[in-house]
Coordinates of C-alpha atoms and ligand atoms in Angstrom, one line a residue:
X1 CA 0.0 0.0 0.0
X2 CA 1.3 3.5 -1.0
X3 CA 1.7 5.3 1.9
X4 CA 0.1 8.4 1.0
X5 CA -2.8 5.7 0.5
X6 CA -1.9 4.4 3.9
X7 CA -3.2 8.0 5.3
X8 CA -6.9 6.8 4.4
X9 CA -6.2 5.0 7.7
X10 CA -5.6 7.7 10.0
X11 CA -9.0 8.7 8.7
X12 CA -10.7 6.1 9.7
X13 CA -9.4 5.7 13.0
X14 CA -10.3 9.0 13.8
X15 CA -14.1 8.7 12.5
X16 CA -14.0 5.3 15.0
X17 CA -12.4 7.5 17.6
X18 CA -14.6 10.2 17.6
X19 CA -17.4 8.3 18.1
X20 CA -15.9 6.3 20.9
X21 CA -14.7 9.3 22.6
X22 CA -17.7 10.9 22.9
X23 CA -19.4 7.8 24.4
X24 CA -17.2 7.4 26.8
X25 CA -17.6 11.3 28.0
X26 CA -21.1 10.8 28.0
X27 CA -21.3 7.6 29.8
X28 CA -17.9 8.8 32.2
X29 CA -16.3 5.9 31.1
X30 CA -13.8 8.1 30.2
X31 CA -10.5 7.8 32.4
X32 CA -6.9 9.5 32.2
X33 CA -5.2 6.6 31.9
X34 CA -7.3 5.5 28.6
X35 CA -6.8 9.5 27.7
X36 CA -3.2 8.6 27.8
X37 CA -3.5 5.8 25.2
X38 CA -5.3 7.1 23.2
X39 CA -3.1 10.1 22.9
X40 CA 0.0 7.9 22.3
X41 CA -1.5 6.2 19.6
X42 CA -2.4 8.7 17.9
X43 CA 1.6 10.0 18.1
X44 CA 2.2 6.4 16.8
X45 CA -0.4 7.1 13.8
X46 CA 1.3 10.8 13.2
X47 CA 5.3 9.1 13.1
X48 CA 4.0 6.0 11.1
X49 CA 1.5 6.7 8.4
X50 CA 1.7 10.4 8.7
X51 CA -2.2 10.8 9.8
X52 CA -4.5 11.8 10.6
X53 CA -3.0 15.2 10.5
X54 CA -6.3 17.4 9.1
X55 CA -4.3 21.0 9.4
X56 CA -1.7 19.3 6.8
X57 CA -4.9 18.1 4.8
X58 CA -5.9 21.3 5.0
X59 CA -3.1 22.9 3.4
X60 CA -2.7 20.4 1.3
X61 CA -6.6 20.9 -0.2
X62 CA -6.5 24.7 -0.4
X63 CA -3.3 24.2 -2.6
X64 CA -4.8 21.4 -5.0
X65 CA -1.9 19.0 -4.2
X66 CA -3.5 15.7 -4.7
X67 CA -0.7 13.6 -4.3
X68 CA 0.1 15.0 -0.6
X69 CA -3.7 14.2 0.0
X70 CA -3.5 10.6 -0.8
X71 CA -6.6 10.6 -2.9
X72 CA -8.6 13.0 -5.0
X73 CA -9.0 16.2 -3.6
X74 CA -12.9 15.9 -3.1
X75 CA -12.9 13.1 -1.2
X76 CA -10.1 14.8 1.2
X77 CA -12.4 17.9 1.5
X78 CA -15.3 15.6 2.4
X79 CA -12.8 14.3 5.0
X80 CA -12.5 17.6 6.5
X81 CA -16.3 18.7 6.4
X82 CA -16.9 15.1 7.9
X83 CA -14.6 16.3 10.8
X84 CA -16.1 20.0 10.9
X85 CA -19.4 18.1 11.1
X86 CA -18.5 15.6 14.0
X87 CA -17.1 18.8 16.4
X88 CA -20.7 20.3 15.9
X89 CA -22.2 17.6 17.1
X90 CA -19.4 16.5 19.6
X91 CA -17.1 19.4 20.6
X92 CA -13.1 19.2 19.6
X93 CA -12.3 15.7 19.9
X94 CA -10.2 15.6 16.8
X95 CA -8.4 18.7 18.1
X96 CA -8.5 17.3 21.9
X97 CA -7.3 13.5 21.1
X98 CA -6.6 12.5 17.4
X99 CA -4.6 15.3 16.0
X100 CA -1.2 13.9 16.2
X101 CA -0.1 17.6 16.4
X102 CA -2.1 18.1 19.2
X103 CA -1.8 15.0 21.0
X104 CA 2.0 15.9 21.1
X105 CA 1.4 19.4 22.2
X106 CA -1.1 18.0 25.0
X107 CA 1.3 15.5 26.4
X108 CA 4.3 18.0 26.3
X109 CA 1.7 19.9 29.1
X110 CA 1.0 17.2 31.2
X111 CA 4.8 17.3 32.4
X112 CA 4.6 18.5 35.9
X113 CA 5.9 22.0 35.3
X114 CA 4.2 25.4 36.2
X115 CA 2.4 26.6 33.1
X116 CA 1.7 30.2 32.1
X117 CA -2.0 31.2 31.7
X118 CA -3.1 33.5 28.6
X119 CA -5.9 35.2 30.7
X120 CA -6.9 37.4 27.6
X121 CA -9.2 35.5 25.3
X122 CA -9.8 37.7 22.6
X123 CA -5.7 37.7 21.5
X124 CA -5.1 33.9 20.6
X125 CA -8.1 33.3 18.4
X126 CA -7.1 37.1 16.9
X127 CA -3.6 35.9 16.2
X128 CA -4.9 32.4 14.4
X129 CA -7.7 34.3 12.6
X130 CA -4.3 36.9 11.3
X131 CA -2.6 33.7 10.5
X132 CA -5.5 31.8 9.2
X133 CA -5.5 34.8 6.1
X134 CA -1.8 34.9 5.7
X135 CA -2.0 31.2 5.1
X136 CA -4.4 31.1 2.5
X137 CA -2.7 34.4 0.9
X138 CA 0.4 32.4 0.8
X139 CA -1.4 29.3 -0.6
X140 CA -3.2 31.7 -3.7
X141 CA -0.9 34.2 -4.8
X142 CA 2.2 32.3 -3.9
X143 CA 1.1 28.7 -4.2
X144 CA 3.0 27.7 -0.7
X145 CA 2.2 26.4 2.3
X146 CA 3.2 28.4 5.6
X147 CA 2.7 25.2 7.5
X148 CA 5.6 23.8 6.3
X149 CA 7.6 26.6 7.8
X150 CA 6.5 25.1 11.3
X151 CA 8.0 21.7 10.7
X152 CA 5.1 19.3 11.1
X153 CA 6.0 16.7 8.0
X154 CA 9.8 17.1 8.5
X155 CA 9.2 16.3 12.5
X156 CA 6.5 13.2 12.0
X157 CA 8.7 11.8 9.1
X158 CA 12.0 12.2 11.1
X159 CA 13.4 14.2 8.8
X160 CA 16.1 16.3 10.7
X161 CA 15.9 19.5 8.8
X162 CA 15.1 23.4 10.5
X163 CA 11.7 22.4 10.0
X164 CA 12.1 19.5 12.7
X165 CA 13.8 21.6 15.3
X166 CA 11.3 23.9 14.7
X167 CA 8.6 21.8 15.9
X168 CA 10.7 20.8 18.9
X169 CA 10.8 24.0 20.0
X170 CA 6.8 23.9 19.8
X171 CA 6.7 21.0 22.0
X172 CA 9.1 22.4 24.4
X173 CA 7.1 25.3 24.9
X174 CA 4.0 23.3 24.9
X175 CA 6.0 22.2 28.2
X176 CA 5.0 25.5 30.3
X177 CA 2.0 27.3 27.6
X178 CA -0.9 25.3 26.7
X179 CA -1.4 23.6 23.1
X180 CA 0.9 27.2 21.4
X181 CA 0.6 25.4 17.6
X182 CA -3.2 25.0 18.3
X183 CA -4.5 27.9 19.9
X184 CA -1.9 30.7 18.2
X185 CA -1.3 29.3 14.8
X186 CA -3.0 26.1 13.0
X187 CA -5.8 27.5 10.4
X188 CA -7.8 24.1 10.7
X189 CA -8.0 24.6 14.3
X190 CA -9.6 28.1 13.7
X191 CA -12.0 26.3 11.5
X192 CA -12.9 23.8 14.3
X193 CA -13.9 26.8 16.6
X194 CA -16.7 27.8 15.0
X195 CA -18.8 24.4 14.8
X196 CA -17.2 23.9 18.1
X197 CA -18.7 26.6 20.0
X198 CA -22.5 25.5 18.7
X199 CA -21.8 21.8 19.8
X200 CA -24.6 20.1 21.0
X201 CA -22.8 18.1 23.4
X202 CA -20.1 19.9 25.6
X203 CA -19.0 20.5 29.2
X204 CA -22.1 21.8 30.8
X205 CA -22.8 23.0 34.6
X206 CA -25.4 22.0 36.4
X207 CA -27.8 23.2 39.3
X208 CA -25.0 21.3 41.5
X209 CA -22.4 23.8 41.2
X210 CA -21.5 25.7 44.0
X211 CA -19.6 28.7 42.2
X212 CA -16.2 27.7 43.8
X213 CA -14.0 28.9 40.6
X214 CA -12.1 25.6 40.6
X215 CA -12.9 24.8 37.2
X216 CA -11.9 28.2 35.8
X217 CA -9.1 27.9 37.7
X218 CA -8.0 24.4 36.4
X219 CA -9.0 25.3 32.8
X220 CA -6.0 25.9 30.5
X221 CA -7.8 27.9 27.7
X222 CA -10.4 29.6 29.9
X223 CA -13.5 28.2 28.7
X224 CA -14.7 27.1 31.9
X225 CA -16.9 29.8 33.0
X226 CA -20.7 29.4 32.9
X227 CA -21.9 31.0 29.3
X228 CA -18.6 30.2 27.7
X229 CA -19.2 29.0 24.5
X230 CA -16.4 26.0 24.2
X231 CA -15.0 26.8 21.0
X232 CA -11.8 26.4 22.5
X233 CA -12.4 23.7 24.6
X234 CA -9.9 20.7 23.7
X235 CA -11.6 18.4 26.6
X236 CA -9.1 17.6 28.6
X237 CA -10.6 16.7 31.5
X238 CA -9.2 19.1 33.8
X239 CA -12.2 21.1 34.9
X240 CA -14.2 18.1 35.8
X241 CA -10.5 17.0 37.7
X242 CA -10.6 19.7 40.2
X243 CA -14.5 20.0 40.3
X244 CA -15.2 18.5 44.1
X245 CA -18.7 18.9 43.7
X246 CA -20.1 15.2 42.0
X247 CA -22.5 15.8 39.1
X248 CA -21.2 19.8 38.9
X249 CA -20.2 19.7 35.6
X250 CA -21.3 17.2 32.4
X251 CA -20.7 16.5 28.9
X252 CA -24.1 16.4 27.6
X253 CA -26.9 17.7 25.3
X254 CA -28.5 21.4 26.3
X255 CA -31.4 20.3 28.2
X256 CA -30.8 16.6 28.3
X257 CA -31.5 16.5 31.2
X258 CA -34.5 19.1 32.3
X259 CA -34.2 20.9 35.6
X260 CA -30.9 20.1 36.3
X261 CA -28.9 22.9 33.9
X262 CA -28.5 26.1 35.8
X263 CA -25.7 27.3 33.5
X264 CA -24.3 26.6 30.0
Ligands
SF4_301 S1 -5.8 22.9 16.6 FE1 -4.8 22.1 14.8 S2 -2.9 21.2 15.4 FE2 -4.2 21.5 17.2 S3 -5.2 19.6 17.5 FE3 -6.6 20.9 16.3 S4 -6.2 20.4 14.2 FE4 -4.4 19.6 15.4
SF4_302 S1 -10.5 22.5 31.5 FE1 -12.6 21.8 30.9 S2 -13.4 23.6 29.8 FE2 -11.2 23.9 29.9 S3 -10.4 23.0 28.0 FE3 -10.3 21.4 29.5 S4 -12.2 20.3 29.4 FE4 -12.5 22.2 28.3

């Protein structure tokens, strides 16, 4: 099997993964330790087949490189709507679990290691919307990809050009700033945030909540507030971690369960 064919995989693990995922939330099935695996295979997917890496897709899509997608480019944009699609209805599981850029960025931060907190909201989404039209400038007047600048394919194909070091700088600062590639620069992760924020399932509070701030507290992107919309939530757990009221916070549907919501 070609291995840009081998990529169809990634795909498909990710549809399965998705799915599971968000069963497992629902349910609260859903432990650290099978957060943990999950997030190394999905390195192991990124090093071996290169997938399933959607902001590379992406780029790959808007600059009508077939080859790089594996496959004709419709069925790669039908890949990424499928994935648009799945974080309405789910929130950012892609983002939070089976990007293997992010799940390298995410396990960089769980190193024990005092992290600085971007309190201002508005700035990060600003600075990936900015780069989000650079990108596709660069892509239509210059037919190149600025992601390539940032090392991804060089550092998942162990290719030890600038490019890697590059990323290895990403993941060491991912060390003491939450998720830098994803909330300051990727363009598909901007493109998440929108069907993100209208999800119908997502971290929700309920009449349980005492108002101790924990959650806010805990919450690396701050999206943890009641009212926030969750566009940049990457579920990571850590809210419902520190939350010592049982049944505070859920991942569920707006009104799924009636009487129960006090806040959103
Ligand atoms: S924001 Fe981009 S790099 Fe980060 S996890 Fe999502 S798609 Fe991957
Ligand atoms: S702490 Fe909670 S609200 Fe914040 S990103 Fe993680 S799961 Fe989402």
């Amino acid at each position: 099997m070609a291995f840009e064919q081998a990529r169809a995989l990634g795909f498909i693990y990710a549809l399965a993964m998705f799915f599971i995922l968000a069963y497992l939330w629902h349910t609260k099935r859903w432990t650290r330790r099978i957060g943990w695996v999950i997030l190394l295979v999905t390195l192991a997917f990124g090093f071996l087949i290169f997938s399933p890496i959607m902001p590379w897709q992406f780029q790959s899509l808007i600059l009508g490189d077939a080859r790089a997608v594996g496959g004709p480019l419709v069925v790669a944009a039908v890949g990424l709507i499928v994935m648009l699609a799945l974080s309405f209805l789910f929130g950012r599981f892609y983002c939070g679990y089976l990007c293997p850029v992010g799940a390298a960025q995410e396990l960089a931060s769980l190193a024990p290691i005092s992290k600085i907190k971007v309190t201002n909201k508005v700035w990060p989404g600003a600075i990936r919307w900015i780069f989000f039209i650079l990108f596709i400038g660069a892509a239509y007047f210059f037919s190149f990809g600025l992601l390539r600048l940032f090392g991804i394919r060089d550092f998942f194909l162990l290719l030890l050009s600038a490019g890697f070091f590059i990323f290895l700088v990403i993941i060491a600062i991912s060390l003491f700033l939450y998720r830098p590639f994803c909330r300051f620069i990727c363009p598909f992760g901007a493109l998440v945030s929108i069907p993100a924020m209208g999800s119908l399932f997502k971290i929700r509070r309920t009449d349980a909540c005492i108002s101790c701030g924990k959650c806010e507290k805990a919450c690396p992107t701050n999206e943890a507030k009641s009212g926030d919309l969750k566009g940049e939530c990457y579920l990571c757990h850590r809210c419902l971690d520190v939350c010592p009221t049982q049944g505070a916070l859920e991942y569920r549907r707006a009104g799924a369960a009636e009487g129960k919501e006090g806040t959103k």
